[in-house]
Amino acid sequence: METVSGANNWRLIVRRCGDGIEILRAVTCDAAAALPETVLDLPVTALGRHALAAGDRTAAGEEVHITCGEPPQEGWDNRTLRTLSLPRTLRRVGDYAFLNCAALRELRLYDGIVFWGGGALMNCRSLDTFRLTRVGEEQGESLAYFADELSRELDVTIVLPDGETARLIFPEYREIYEENCPAHHFDYNISGAGYPYHYCFRHKKLRIKDFDALWEAYLAMEHEADTALRLAWWRLRCPAELEIEARQRYTDYLRAHGAEAAAWLLERRDGEGLAFLLRTAELSPEALAQSCELARQQGQTEAVALLLEAQRFRRPAARKRFDL
């Protein structure tokens, strides 16, 4: 067994595959962890079947322990793992690789993975946040895999090769099977306005322009207002590949729901976001007044100052009168 120091605590079982390493088993006690890019001086290129599945599992291979300080003796089962970063060198993910990682909330990875095994995300009930960094002009198929596997709302940040970011909200949809007893079969129904977003891929590749083109149809369907608000907001806040017409449609929505947007930002205590909202969408006097009062109630003095300044600029100039 080899023990090395690293940024996180890992107990690995690996095998050499040509000029790379396949991780057969990886267990951590950390809530946020990043798998190493190299093990035994070779790049990590694959995760094996059940590699990070929660619970006790065994595998035959070389043992490598990575330590960060003095690791605890308990909690080595991936059940508390919430944020996981995958290495840039990774190319393949095996079947059921993250099975039953119920606490896993966020996955950070590079868009160079060419194979995802069946059920890789099975029972990852909390997983809804992804940060996907593209490594070249050729787009991978990872995002299409996530959108197909997970019908829940997804919060996806795409980092483009030039460093620009697009943050996309894929709204939730639900697949419902209802037993039809007289006909002796199950009826399959889809509800929720998010289905078109999860399947807006062409040949498993996403064109952000196609994502933006779904907006008006989404609003025409029964949808969650808070989801629409966040979708429009993040598209404007991280606007990579956002075209002028789509930008205007999102801006119009935020302007029409200015009070709700400001309340959401005040709840998050996002002063920079509030300033961006006031610059981007011209809020109505009523929305400004309502937001200002809410900020006062919450004791957010900087937000109050921002809103008062916006009110001053929106207030019509007093007409001068000269009485003779």
CSV table of N, CA, C and O in Angstrom, one decimal, residues 22-85:
chain,number,residue,atom,x,y,z
A,22,GLU,N,-7.1,3.1,-13.8
A,22,GLU,CA,-8.5,2.9,-13.6
A,22,GLU,C,-8.7,2.8,-12.1
A,22,GLU,O,-8.1,2.0,-11.4
A,23,ILE,N,-9.6,3.7,-11.6
A,23,ILE,CA,-9.9,3.6,-10.1
A,23,ILE,C,-11.0,2.6,-10.0
A,23,ILE,O,-12.2,2.8,-10.5
A,24,LEU,N,-10.8,1.5,-9.3
A,24,LEU,CA,-11.8,0.5,-9.1
A,24,LEU,C,-12.6,0.8,-7.9
A,24,LEU,O,-13.8,0.4,-7.8
A,25,ARG,N,-12.0,1.5,-6.9
A,25,ARG,CA,-12.8,1.8,-5.7
A,25,ARG,C,-12.2,3.1,-5.1
A,25,ARG,O,-10.9,3.2,-5.0
A,26,ALA,N,-13.0,4.0,-4.8
A,26,ALA,CA,-12.6,5.3,-4.2
A,26,ALA,C,-13.5,5.7,-3.1
A,26,ALA,O,-14.7,5.8,-3.3
A,27,VAL,N,-13.0,5.8,-1.9
A,27,VAL,CA,-13.8,6.1,-0.7
A,27,VAL,C,-13.2,7.3,0.0
A,27,VAL,O,-12.0,7.3,0.2
A,28,THR,N,-14.0,8.2,0.4
A,28,THR,CA,-13.6,9.4,1.1
A,28,THR,C,-14.4,9.6,2.4
A,28,THR,O,-15.6,9.1,2.5
A,29,CYS,N,-13.9,10.4,3.3
A,29,CYS,CA,-14.6,10.8,4.5
A,29,CYS,C,-14.9,12.3,4.5
A,29,CYS,O,-15.5,12.8,5.4
A,30,ASP,N,-14.6,12.9,3.4
A,30,ASP,CA,-14.8,14.4,3.2
A,30,ASP,C,-16.1,14.7,2.6
A,30,ASP,O,-16.6,13.9,1.7
A,31,ALA,N,-16.7,15.8,2.9
A,31,ALA,CA,-17.9,16.2,2.3
A,31,ALA,C,-17.7,16.8,0.9
A,31,ALA,O,-18.6,16.8,0.1
A,32,ALA,N,-16.6,17.5,0.7
A,32,ALA,CA,-16.2,18.0,-0.6
A,32,ALA,C,-14.8,17.5,-0.9
A,32,ALA,O,-13.9,17.6,-0.1
A,33,ALA,N,-14.7,16.9,-2.1
A,33,ALA,CA,-13.5,16.2,-2.4
A,33,ALA,C,-13.2,16.2,-3.9
A,33,ALA,O,-14.2,16.3,-4.7
A,34,ALA,N,-11.9,16.1,-4.3
A,34,ALA,CA,-11.6,16.1,-5.7
A,34,ALA,C,-10.7,14.9,-5.9
A,34,ALA,O,-9.7,14.7,-5.2
A,35,LEU,N,-11.1,14.1,-6.9
A,35,LEU,CA,-10.2,12.9,-7.2
A,35,LEU,C,-8.9,13.4,-7.9
A,35,LEU,O,-8.9,14.4,-8.7
A,36,PRO,N,-7.8,12.8,-7.6
A,36,PRO,CA,-6.5,13.2,-8.2
A,36,PRO,C,-6.4,13.0,-9.7
A,36,PRO,O,-7.1,12.0,-10.2
A,37,GLU,N,-5.7,13.8,-10.4
A,37,GLU,CA,-5.4,13.6,-11.8
A,37,GLU,C,-4.4,12.5,-12.1
A,37,GLU,O,-4.5,11.8,-13.1
A,38,THR,N,-3.5,12.3,-11.1
A,38,THR,CA,-2.5,11.3,-11.3
A,38,THR,C,-2.4,10.4,-10.1
A,38,THR,O,-2.5,10.9,-8.9
A,39,VAL,N,-2.2,9.1,-10.3
A,39,VAL,CA,-2.0,8.1,-9.2
A,39,VAL,C,-0.8,7.2,-9.7
A,39,VAL,O,-0.9,6.8,-10.9
A,40,LEU,N,0.1,7.0,-8.9
A,40,LEU,CA,1.3,6.1,-9.2
A,40,LEU,C,2.0,6.7,-10.5
A,40,LEU,O,2.4,5.9,-11.3
A,41,ASP,N,2.0,8.0,-10.6
A,41,ASP,CA,2.7,8.7,-11.7
A,41,ASP,C,2.0,8.5,-13.0
A,41,ASP,O,2.6,8.7,-14.1
A,42,LEU,N,0.8,8.0,-13.0
A,42,LEU,CA,0.0,7.9,-14.3
A,42,LEU,C,-1.3,8.6,-14.2
A,42,LEU,O,-1.9,8.8,-13.1
A,43,PRO,N,-1.8,9.1,-15.3
A,43,PRO,CA,-3.1,9.8,-15.3
A,43,PRO,C,-4.3,8.9,-15.0
A,43,PRO,O,-4.3,7.8,-15.5
A,44,VAL,N,-5.2,9.5,-14.2
A,44,VAL,CA,-6.5,8.7,-14.0
A,44,VAL,C,-7.4,8.9,-15.2
A,44,VAL,O,-7.8,10.0,-15.5
A,45,THR,N,-7.7,7.8,-15.9
A,45,THR,CA,-8.5,7.8,-17.1
A,45,THR,C,-9.8,7.2,-17.0
A,45,THR,O,-10.7,7.4,-17.9
A,46,ALA,N,-10.1,6.4,-15.9
A,46,ALA,CA,-11.3,5.7,-15.9
A,46,ALA,C,-11.7,5.4,-14.4
A,46,ALA,O,-10.9,5.3,-13.5
A,47,LEU,N,-13.1,5.4,-14.2
A,47,LEU,CA,-13.7,5.0,-13.0
A,47,LEU,C,-14.4,3.6,-13.3
A,47,LEU,O,-15.1,3.5,-14.2
A,48,GLY,N,-14.1,2.7,-12.5
A,48,GLY,CA,-14.7,1.3,-12.7
A,48,GLY,C,-16.1,1.2,-12.2
A,48,GLY,O,-16.7,2.1,-11.7
A,49,ARG,N,-16.7,0.1,-12.4
A,49,ARG,CA,-18.0,-0.2,-12.0
A,49,ARG,C,-18.1,-0.1,-10.5
A,49,ARG,O,-17.3,-0.6,-9.8
A,50,HIS,N,-19.1,0.6,-10.0
A,50,HIS,CA,-19.4,0.9,-8.6
A,50,HIS,C,-18.2,1.6,-7.9
A,50,HIS,O,-18.0,1.5,-6.7
A,51,ALA,N,-17.4,2.3,-8.7
A,51,ALA,CA,-16.2,2.9,-8.1
A,51,ALA,C,-16.4,3.8,-6.9
A,51,ALA,O,-15.7,3.7,-5.9
A,52,LEU,N,-17.4,4.7,-6.9
A,52,LEU,CA,-17.7,5.5,-5.8
A,52,LEU,C,-19.0,5.2,-5.1
A,52,LEU,O,-19.5,6.0,-4.4
A,53,ALA,N,-19.6,4.1,-5.4
A,53,ALA,CA,-20.9,3.7,-4.8
A,53,ALA,C,-20.8,3.8,-3.3
A,53,ALA,O,-19.8,3.4,-2.7
A,54,ALA,N,-21.9,4.3,-2.7
A,54,ALA,CA,-21.9,4.4,-1.2
A,54,ALA,C,-22.0,3.0,-0.6
A,54,ALA,O,-22.6,2.1,-1.2
A,55,GLY,N,-21.5,2.8,0.6
A,55,GLY,CA,-21.5,1.6,1.3
A,55,GLY,C,-20.2,0.8,1.2
A,55,GLY,O,-19.2,1.3,0.6
A,56,ASP,N,-20.2,-0.3,1.8
A,56,ASP,CA,-18.9,-1.1,1.8
A,56,ASP,C,-18.9,-2.0,0.6
A,56,ASP,O,-19.8,-2.8,0.4
A,57,ARG,N,-17.8,-1.9,-0.2
A,57,ARG,CA,-17.6,-2.7,-1.3
A,57,ARG,C,-16.1,-3.0,-1.4
A,57,ARG,O,-15.2,-2.3,-0.9
A,58,THR,N,-15.7,-4.1,-2.0
A,58,THR,CA,-14.3,-4.5,-2.1
A,58,THR,C,-14.0,-4.6,-3.6
A,58,THR,O,-14.8,-4.8,-4.5
A,59,ALA,N,-12.7,-4.5,-3.9
A,59,ALA,CA,-12.2,-4.7,-5.2
A,59,ALA,C,-10.7,-5.2,-5.1
A,59,ALA,O,-10.1,-4.9,-4.1
A,60,ALA,N,-10.3,-5.8,-6.1
A,60,ALA,CA,-8.9,-6.4,-6.1
A,60,ALA,C,-8.0,-5.5,-7.0
A,60,ALA,O,-8.3,-5.2,-8.2
A,61,GLY,N,-6.9,-4.9,-6.4
A,61,GLY,CA,-6.0,-4.1,-7.1
A,61,GLY,C,-5.0,-3.5,-6.1
A,61,GLY,O,-4.9,-3.9,-5.0
A,62,GLU,N,-4.3,-2.5,-6.6
A,62,GLU,CA,-3.3,-1.8,-5.8
A,62,GLU,C,-3.9,-0.8,-4.9
A,62,GLU,O,-4.8,0.0,-5.3
A,63,GLU,N,-3.5,-0.7,-3.6
A,63,GLU,CA,-4.1,0.2,-2.7
A,63,GLU,C,-3.2,1.5,-2.6
A,63,GLU,O,-2.0,1.4,-2.5
A,64,VAL,N,-3.9,2.6,-2.7
A,64,VAL,CA,-3.3,3.9,-2.5
A,64,VAL,C,-4.1,4.7,-1.6
A,64,VAL,O,-5.3,4.9,-1.8
A,65,HIS,N,-3.5,5.3,-0.5
A,65,HIS,CA,-4.1,6.1,0.4
A,65,HIS,C,-3.6,7.6,0.2
A,65,HIS,O,-2.4,7.8,0.2
A,66,ILE,N,-4.5,8.5,0.1
A,66,ILE,CA,-4.2,9.9,0.0
A,66,ILE,C,-4.7,10.6,1.2
A,66,ILE,O,-5.9,10.4,1.6
A,67,THR,N,-3.8,11.3,1.9
A,67,THR,CA,-4.2,11.9,3.2
A,67,THR,C,-4.0,13.4,3.2
A,67,THR,O,-3.2,13.9,2.5
A,68,CYS,N,-4.9,14.0,3.9
A,68,CYS,CA,-4.8,15.5,4.1
A,68,CYS,C,-4.9,15.7,5.6
A,68,CYS,O,-6.0,15.8,6.2
A,69,GLY,N,-3.7,15.8,6.3
A,69,GLY,CA,-3.7,15.9,7.7
A,69,GLY,C,-3.9,14.5,8.3
A,69,GLY,O,-3.6,13.5,7.7
A,70,GLU,N,-4.5,14.5,9.5
A,70,GLU,CA,-4.8,13.2,10.2
A,70,GLU,C,-6.2,12.8,9.9
A,70,GLU,O,-7.2,13.4,10.4
A,71,PRO,N,-6.4,11.8,9.0
A,71,PRO,CA,-7.8,11.4,8.6
A,71,PRO,C,-8.5,10.7,9.8
A,71,PRO,O,-7.9,10.1,10.6
A,72,PRO,N,-9.8,10.9,9.8
A,72,PRO,CA,-10.6,10.2,10.9
A,72,PRO,C,-10.7,8.7,10.6
A,72,PRO,O,-10.4,8.3,9.5
A,73,GLN,N,-11.1,8.0,11.6
A,73,GLN,CA,-11.2,6.5,11.5
A,73,GLN,C,-12.6,6.1,11.0
A,73,GLN,O,-12.7,5.0,10.4
A,74,GLU,N,-13.6,7.0,11.1
A,74,GLU,CA,-14.9,6.6,10.7
A,74,GLU,C,-15.4,7.5,9.5
A,74,GLU,O,-14.8,8.5,9.2
A,75,GLY,N,-16.5,7.1,9.0
A,75,GLY,CA,-17.2,7.8,7.9
A,75,GLY,C,-16.6,7.6,6.5
A,75,GLY,O,-16.9,8.4,5.6
A,76,TRP,N,-15.9,6.5,6.3
A,76,TRP,CA,-15.4,6.2,5.0
A,76,TRP,C,-16.4,5.3,4.2
A,76,TRP,O,-16.2,4.1,4.0
A,77,ASP,N,-17.4,6.0,3.7
A,77,ASP,CA,-18.4,5.2,2.9
A,77,ASP,C,-19.1,6.0,1.8
A,77,ASP,O,-20.0,5.6,1.1
A,78,ASN,N,-18.6,7.3,1.6
A,78,ASN,CA,-19.1,8.2,0.6
A,78,ASN,C,-20.6,8.7,0.8
A,78,ASN,O,-21.2,9.4,0.0
A,79,ARG,N,-21.1,8.3,2.0
A,79,ARG,CA,-22.5,8.7,2.2
A,79,ARG,C,-22.7,10.1,2.5
A,79,ARG,O,-23.8,10.7,2.4
A,80,THR,N,-21.6,10.8,3.0
A,80,THR,CA,-21.7,12.2,3.3
A,80,THR,C,-21.1,13.1,2.2
A,80,THR,O,-21.0,14.3,2.4
A,81,LEU,N,-20.6,12.5,1.1
A,81,LEU,CA,-20.0,13.2,0.1
A,81,LEU,C,-21.0,14.1,-0.6
A,81,LEU,O,-22.0,13.7,-1.1
A,82,ARG,N,-20.8,15.5,-0.6
A,82,ARG,CA,-21.7,16.4,-1.2
A,82,ARG,C,-21.2,17.1,-2.5
A,82,ARG,O,-22.0,17.4,-3.4
A,83,THR,N,-20.0,17.3,-2.6
A,83,THR,CA,-19.4,18.0,-3.8
A,83,THR,C,-18.2,17.1,-4.2
A,83,THR,O,-17.3,16.9,-3.5
A,84,LEU,N,-18.2,16.8,-5.5
A,84,LEU,CA,-17.1,15.9,-6.1
A,84,LEU,C,-16.6,16.6,-7.3
A,84,LEU,O,-17.4,16.9,-8.2
A,85,SER,N,-15.3,16.7,-7.4
A,85,SER,CA,-14.6,17.2,-8.6
A,85,SER,C,-13.9,16.0,-9.3
A,85,SER,O,-13.1,15.3,-8.6
